[in-house]
mmCIF file of C-alpha atoms in Angstrom:
data_model
loop_
_atom_site.group_PDB
_atom_site.id
_atom_site.type_symbol
_atom_site.label_atom_id
_atom_site.label_comp_id
_atom_site.label_asym_id
_atom_site.label_seq_id
_atom_site.Cartn_x
_atom_site.Cartn_y
_atom_site.Cartn_z
ATOM 1 C CA UNK L 7 -28.637 -2.359 22.384
ATOM 2 C CA UNK L 8 -29.473 -3.327 18.808
ATOM 3 C CA UNK L 9 -27.397 -6.075 17.268
ATOM 4 C CA UNK L 10 -25.671 -6.310 13.904
ATOM 5 C CA UNK L 11 -28.255 -6.069 11.138
ATOM 6 C CA UNK L 12 -27.830 -7.803 7.807
ATOM 7 C CA UNK L 13 -29.999 -8.002 4.721
ATOM 8 C CA UNK L 14 -31.231 -9.848 2.865
ATOM 9 C CA UNK L 15 -31.454 -13.052 4.925
ATOM 10 C CA UNK L 16 -31.649 -15.270 1.865
ATOM 11 C CA UNK L 17 -30.754 -14.797 -1.770
ATOM 12 C CA UNK L 18 -30.877 -17.143 -4.754
ATOM 13 C CA UNK L 19 -29.201 -16.072 -7.984
ATOM 14 C CA UNK L 20 -27.958 -17.666 -11.162
ATOM 15 C CA UNK L 21 -24.251 -17.944 -11.841
ATOM 16 C CA UNK L 22 -22.733 -14.898 -13.528
ATOM 17 C CA UNK L 23 -25.340 -12.636 -11.913
ATOM 18 C CA UNK L 24 -24.475 -9.923 -9.398
ATOM 19 C CA UNK L 25 -25.525 -9.677 -5.768
ATOM 20 C CA UNK L 26 -25.015 -7.244 -2.913
ATOM 21 C CA UNK L 27 -25.265 -7.694 0.836
ATOM 22 C CA UNK L 28 -25.742 -4.964 3.406
ATOM 23 C CA UNK L 29 -24.555 -4.733 6.998
ATOM 24 C CA UNK L 30 -25.293 -2.219 9.734
ATOM 25 C CA UNK L 31 -22.957 -2.783 12.689
ATOM 26 C CA UNK L 32 -23.612 -2.009 16.310
ATOM 27 C CA UNK L 33 -23.483 1.737 16.872
ATOM 28 C CA UNK L 34 -20.022 2.944 17.825
ATOM 29 C CA UNK L 35 -18.204 -0.203 16.750
ATOM 30 C CA UNK L 36 -15.068 0.777 14.872
ATOM 31 C CA UNK L 37 -14.157 -2.638 13.471
ATOM 32 C CA UNK L 38 -16.301 -4.434 10.903
ATOM 33 C CA UNK L 39 -15.669 -7.871 9.423
ATOM 34 C CA UNK L 40 -17.144 -9.799 6.514
ATOM 35 C CA UNK L 41 -16.810 -13.565 6.739
ATOM 36 C CA UNK L 42 -17.768 -16.312 4.297
ATOM 37 C CA UNK L 43 -18.936 -19.559 5.862
ATOM 38 C CA UNK L 44 -19.344 -22.579 3.625
ATOM 39 C CA UNK L 45 -21.515 -25.358 5.060
ATOM 40 C CA UNK L 46 -19.563 -27.435 7.547
ATOM 41 C CA UNK L 47 -16.590 -25.087 7.685
ATOM 42 C CA UNK L 48 -15.437 -22.281 9.911
ATOM 43 C CA UNK L 49 -15.953 -18.616 9.009
ATOM 44 C CA UNK L 50 -13.308 -17.356 6.580
ATOM 45 C CA UNK L 51 -12.364 -13.697 6.863
ATOM 46 C CA UNK L 52 -12.900 -11.868 3.584
ATOM 47 C CA UNK L 53 -12.292 -8.285 4.635
ATOM 48 C CA UNK L 54 -11.805 -6.281 7.818
ATOM 49 C CA UNK L 55 -12.433 -2.531 8.188
ATOM 50 C CA UNK L 56 -11.257 -0.201 10.918
ATOM 51 C CA UNK L 57 -13.619 2.764 10.655
ATOM 52 C CA UNK L 58 -13.739 3.218 6.866
ATOM 53 C CA UNK L 59 -10.225 1.946 6.143
ATOM 54 C CA UNK L 60 -9.347 -1.601 5.092
ATOM 55 C CA UNK L 61 -7.188 -3.484 7.621
ATOM 56 C CA UNK L 62 -7.069 -6.833 5.842
ATOM 57 C CA UNK L 63 -8.482 -8.064 2.533
ATOM 58 C CA UNK L 64 -5.893 -10.721 1.750
ATOM 59 C CA UNK L 65 -8.508 -13.448 1.262
ATOM 60 C CA UNK L 66 -10.997 -11.381 -0.725
ATOM 61 C CA UNK L 67 -11.223 -12.595 -4.361
ATOM 62 C CA UNK L 68 -10.802 -9.131 -5.731
ATOM 63 C CA UNK L 69 -11.567 -10.095 -9.322
ATOM 64 C CA UNK L 70 -15.203 -10.627 -8.334
ATOM 65 C CA UNK L 71 -15.736 -9.420 -4.758
ATOM 66 C CA UNK L 72 -15.743 -5.831 -3.573
ATOM 67 C CA UNK L 73 -16.653 -4.179 -0.302
ATOM 68 C CA UNK L 74 -16.957 -0.700 1.051
ATOM 69 C CA UNK L 75 -17.805 0.899 4.349
ATOM 70 C CA UNK L 76 -19.492 4.226 3.925
ATOM 71 C CA UNK L 77 -18.565 6.917 6.465
ATOM 72 C CA UNK L 78 -17.229 4.216 8.763
ATOM 73 C CA UNK L 79 -20.708 2.865 9.530
ATOM 74 C CA UNK L 80 -22.733 0.677 7.119
ATOM 75 C CA UNK L 81 -21.005 -1.713 4.753
ATOM 76 C CA UNK L 82 -21.866 -3.473 1.527
ATOM 77 C CA UNK L 83 -20.302 -6.586 0.039
ATOM 78 C CA UNK L 84 -20.780 -7.228 -3.668
ATOM 79 C CA UNK L 85 -20.136 -10.252 -5.844
ATOM 80 C CA UNK L 86 -19.950 -9.753 -9.600
ATOM 81 C CA UNK L 87 -20.172 -12.167 -11.340
ATOM 82 C CA UNK L 88 -21.162 -14.952 -8.970
ATOM 83 C CA UNK L 89 -19.878 -18.510 -9.274
ATOM 84 C CA UNK L 90 -21.384 -21.731 -7.978
ATOM 85 C CA UNK L 91 -18.665 -21.970 -5.317
ATOM 86 C CA UNK L 92 -19.792 -18.657 -3.827
ATOM 87 C CA UNK L 93 -22.792 -20.439 -2.300
ATOM 88 C CA UNK L 94 -22.324 -19.844 1.416
ATOM 89 C CA UNK L 95 -23.501 -17.801 4.373
ATOM 90 C CA UNK L 96 -22.013 -14.317 4.452
ATOM 91 C CA UNK L 97 -21.590 -13.107 8.008
ATOM 92 C CA UNK L 98 -20.995 -9.558 9.102
ATOM 93 C CA UNK L 99 -19.522 -8.879 12.534
ATOM 94 C CA UNK L 100 -18.429 -5.820 14.444
ATOM 95 C CA UNK L 101 -16.386 -5.129 17.545
ATOM 96 C CA UNK L 102 -16.169 -2.022 19.688
ATOM 97 C CA UNK L 103 -12.416 -1.567 19.921
ATOM 98 C CA UNK L 104 -9.316 -2.296 17.974
ATOM 99 C CA UNK L 105 -8.623 -6.039 18.159
ATOM 100 C CA UNK L 106 -7.256 -8.158 19.671
ATOM 101 C CA UNK L 107 -8.856 -7.503 23.011
ATOM 102 C CA UNK L 108 -12.561 -7.881 22.574
ATOM 103 C CA UNK L 109 -15.315 -10.022 21.180
ATOM 104 C CA UNK L 110 -16.942 -9.846 17.778
ATOM 105 C CA UNK L 111 -20.721 -9.566 17.537
ATOM 106 C CA UNK L 112 -22.212 -11.359 14.544
ATOM 107 C CA UNK L 113 -25.303 -10.693 12.480
ATOM 108 C CA UNK L 114 -27.613 -13.520 11.412
ATOM 109 C CA UNK L 115 -25.947 -13.701 8.017
ATOM 110 C CA UNK L 116 -27.117 -13.824 4.408
ATOM 111 C CA UNK L 117 -27.505 -17.289 2.947
ATOM 112 C CA UNK L 118 -26.531 -17.129 -0.734
ATOM 113 C CA UNK L 119 -27.370 -19.902 -3.157
ATOM 114 C CA UNK L 120 -25.883 -19.706 -6.648
ATOM 115 C CA UNK L 121 -27.568 -21.998 -9.179
ATOM 116 C CA UNK C 15 -0.005 -17.254 7.778
ATOM 117 C CA UNK C 16 -2.368 -18.613 10.404
ATOM 118 C CA UNK C 17 -3.851 -22.069 10.865
ATOM 119 C CA UNK C 18 -5.888 -23.712 13.598
ATOM 120 C CA UNK C 19 -6.695 -27.348 14.222
ATOM 121 C CA UNK C 20 -9.667 -28.726 16.121
ATOM 122 C CA UNK C 21 -11.305 -32.148 16.233
ATOM 123 C CA UNK C 22 -14.158 -32.253 13.742
ATOM 124 C CA UNK C 23 -16.702 -33.997 15.968
ATOM 125 C CA UNK C 24 -17.146 -34.858 19.643
ATOM 126 C CA UNK C 25 -19.961 -36.779 21.319
ATOM 127 C CA UNK C 26 -20.626 -36.601 25.051
ATOM 128 C CA UNK C 27 -23.340 -37.613 27.488
ATOM 129 C CA UNK C 28 -25.691 -35.138 29.141
ATOM 130 C CA UNK C 29 -24.313 -34.117 32.535
ATOM 131 C CA UNK C 30 -20.752 -35.048 31.648
ATOM 132 C CA UNK C 31 -17.658 -32.918 30.988
ATOM 133 C CA UNK C 32 -16.129 -32.439 27.554
ATOM 134 C CA UNK C 33 -12.901 -30.790 26.417
ATOM 135 C CA UNK C 34 -12.418 -29.363 22.926
ATOM 136 C CA UNK C 35 -8.801 -28.784 21.967
ATOM 137 C CA UNK C 36 -7.312 -26.226 19.624
ATOM 138 C CA UNK C 37 -3.756 -25.936 18.354
ATOM 139 C CA UNK C 38 -2.663 -22.986 16.300
ATOM 140 C CA UNK C 39 0.134 -21.571 14.224
ATOM 141 C CA UNK C 40 0.319 -17.852 13.681
ATOM 142 C CA UNK C 41 2.820 -15.239 12.664
ATOM 143 C CA UNK C 42 1.666 -13.033 15.529
ATOM 144 C CA UNK C 43 -0.513 -13.840 18.504
ATOM 145 C CA UNK C 44 -2.589 -11.695 20.818
ATOM 146 C CA UNK C 45 -5.185 -14.104 22.119
ATOM 147 C CA UNK C 46 -7.485 -17.083 21.628
ATOM 148 C CA UNK C 47 -11.272 -16.823 21.534
ATOM 149 C CA UNK C 48 -14.040 -19.400 21.546
ATOM 150 C CA UNK C 49 -17.392 -19.087 19.789
ATOM 151 C CA UNK C 50 -20.515 -21.230 19.807
ATOM 152 C CA UNK C 51 -22.722 -21.624 16.749
ATOM 153 C CA UNK C 52 -26.016 -23.503 16.632
ATOM 154 C CA UNK C 53 -27.208 -24.837 13.277
ATOM 155 C CA UNK C 54 -28.579 -21.957 11.218
ATOM 156 C CA UNK C 55 -27.488 -19.405 13.790
ATOM 157 C CA UNK C 56 -24.755 -16.827 14.138
ATOM 158 C CA UNK C 57 -21.540 -17.424 16.083
ATOM 159 C CA UNK C 58 -21.736 -16.105 19.631
ATOM 160 C CA UNK C 59 -18.758 -15.245 21.804
ATOM 161 C CA UNK C 60 -17.918 -17.485 24.744
ATOM 162 C CA UNK C 61 -14.477 -16.518 26.029
ATOM 163 C CA UNK C 62 -11.139 -14.875 25.331
ATOM 164 C CA UNK C 63 -7.691 -15.773 26.703
ATOM 165 C CA UNK C 64 -4.780 -13.413 26.255
ATOM 166 C CA UNK C 65 -2.623 -14.861 29.028
ATOM 167 C CA UNK C 66 -1.700 -18.397 30.027
ATOM 168 C CA UNK C 67 -4.080 -20.119 32.357
ATOM 169 C CA UNK C 68 -7.695 -20.944 32.908
ATOM 170 C CA UNK C 69 -10.630 -18.549 32.563
ATOM 171 C CA UNK C 70 -13.955 -19.676 34.018
ATOM 172 C CA UNK C 71 -17.394 -18.418 33.043
ATOM 173 C CA UNK C 72 -20.162 -20.457 34.580
ATOM 174 C CA UNK C 73 -20.218 -23.957 33.124
ATOM 175 C CA UNK C 74 -17.625 -23.019 30.497
ATOM 176 C CA UNK C 75 -13.874 -22.645 31.042
ATOM 177 C CA UNK C 76 -11.133 -21.867 28.554
ATOM 178 C CA UNK C 77 -7.421 -22.544 28.863
ATOM 179 C CA UNK C 78 -4.425 -21.175 27.025
ATOM 180 C CA UNK C 79 -0.765 -22.159 26.851
ATOM 181 C CA UNK C 80 1.087 -19.680 24.676
ATOM 182 C CA UNK C 81 4.333 -21.655 24.808
ATOM 183 C CA UNK C 82 2.550 -24.732 23.425
ATOM 184 C CA UNK C 83 0.328 -22.797 20.977
ATOM 185 C CA UNK C 84 -2.547 -24.704 22.497
ATOM 186 C CA UNK C 85 -5.854 -24.022 24.118
ATOM 187 C CA UNK C 86 -9.017 -25.811 25.067
ATOM 188 C CA UNK C 87 -12.632 -25.177 25.903
ATOM 189 C CA UNK C 88 -14.069 -27.148 28.812
ATOM 190 C CA UNK C 89 -17.808 -27.584 29.095
ATOM 191 C CA UNK C 90 -19.150 -28.951 32.381
ATOM 192 C CA UNK C 91 -22.571 -30.317 33.329
ATOM 193 C CA UNK C 92 -23.421 -30.751 29.676
ATOM 194 C CA UNK C 93 -26.963 -29.939 28.615
ATOM 195 C CA UNK C 94 -28.763 -30.903 25.419
ATOM 196 C CA UNK C 95 -28.774 -27.242 24.373
ATOM 197 C CA UNK C 96 -24.965 -27.327 24.291
ATOM 198 C CA UNK C 97 -25.170 -29.355 21.074
ATOM 199 C CA UNK C 98 -23.615 -26.946 18.586
ATOM 200 C CA UNK C 99 -20.401 -26.198 16.721
ATOM 201 C CA UNK C 100 -17.554 -24.636 18.667
ATOM 202 C CA UNK C 101 -14.851 -22.562 17.007
ATOM 203 C CA UNK C 102 -11.543 -21.363 18.329
ATOM 204 C CA UNK C 103 -10.286 -18.119 16.813
ATOM 205 C CA UNK C 104 -6.851 -16.538 16.919
ATOM 206 C CA UNK C 105 -6.267 -12.822 17.069
ATOM 207 C CA UNK C 106 -2.942 -12.488 15.306
ATOM 208 C CA UNK C 107 -0.788 -10.009 13.473
ATOM 209 C CA UNK C 108 -2.301 -6.939 11.853
ATOM 210 C CA UNK C 109 -5.450 -7.316 13.996
ATOM 211 C CA UNK C 110 -6.615 -10.283 11.960
ATOM 212 C CA UNK C 111 -9.062 -12.780 13.506
ATOM 213 C CA UNK C 112 -8.856 -16.289 12.061
ATOM 214 C CA UNK C 113 -11.340 -19.037 12.880
ATOM 215 C CA UNK C 114 -10.683 -22.753 13.123
ATOM 216 C CA UNK C 115 -12.679 -25.334 11.211
ATOM 217 C CA UNK C 116 -14.959 -25.996 14.137
ATOM 218 C CA UNK C 117 -15.882 -28.917 16.372
ATOM 219 C CA UNK C 118 -19.397 -30.257 16.172
ATOM 220 C CA UNK C 119 -20.495 -31.300 19.656
ATOM 221 C CA UNK C 120 -23.358 -33.724 20.018
ATOM 222 C CA UNK C 121 -24.784 -34.185 23.488
ATOM 223 C CA UNK C 122 -26.698 -37.423 23.931
ATOM 224 C CA UNK C 123 -29.098 -38.406 26.733
#
């Protein structure tokens, strides 16, 4: 089965610019997560979807970050405007059933550098 | 809220056994997972414990004590390819999955 697809793999932007990341989860997976991973740290959950509804977005900086999951399948994460501290790897993951009883499958991530 | 603590780094010799501990605090708890992440790679799932006790999967075992809010990952017969970061993750209230800060394991010859 195909894994979680993310694009782009790398992105370099200047501060105050906008950027968008795309994620296509594994087919049939109801739960989709976006994590931010700063170098040397653990993944930090930004937002979690169950189908196309938001389960948790308590750590999403809503003044600059937004996310949507169209028709409960693909998802996009947007940053506008970007700050230097947003430099990180943005990981998308999906799982096949309602947590907490299964594993999350991760994409390769998008490495964002803000200069 | 939720918080997890792990040692930041561990070094072990090839062929040996290493234990990576994780303590957690959470407002609701369903289970503890472990993930492996090589440099530049994506986290990959290793194990999940919902109940107290030891789960074994090949060279890797994971333990959970719910009463102590504590778990560990045990890696046996260490190989060089096991050098990676290992994260514990708590599935807590409202279906939220929170990762620890990670333990960087270095396996030396």
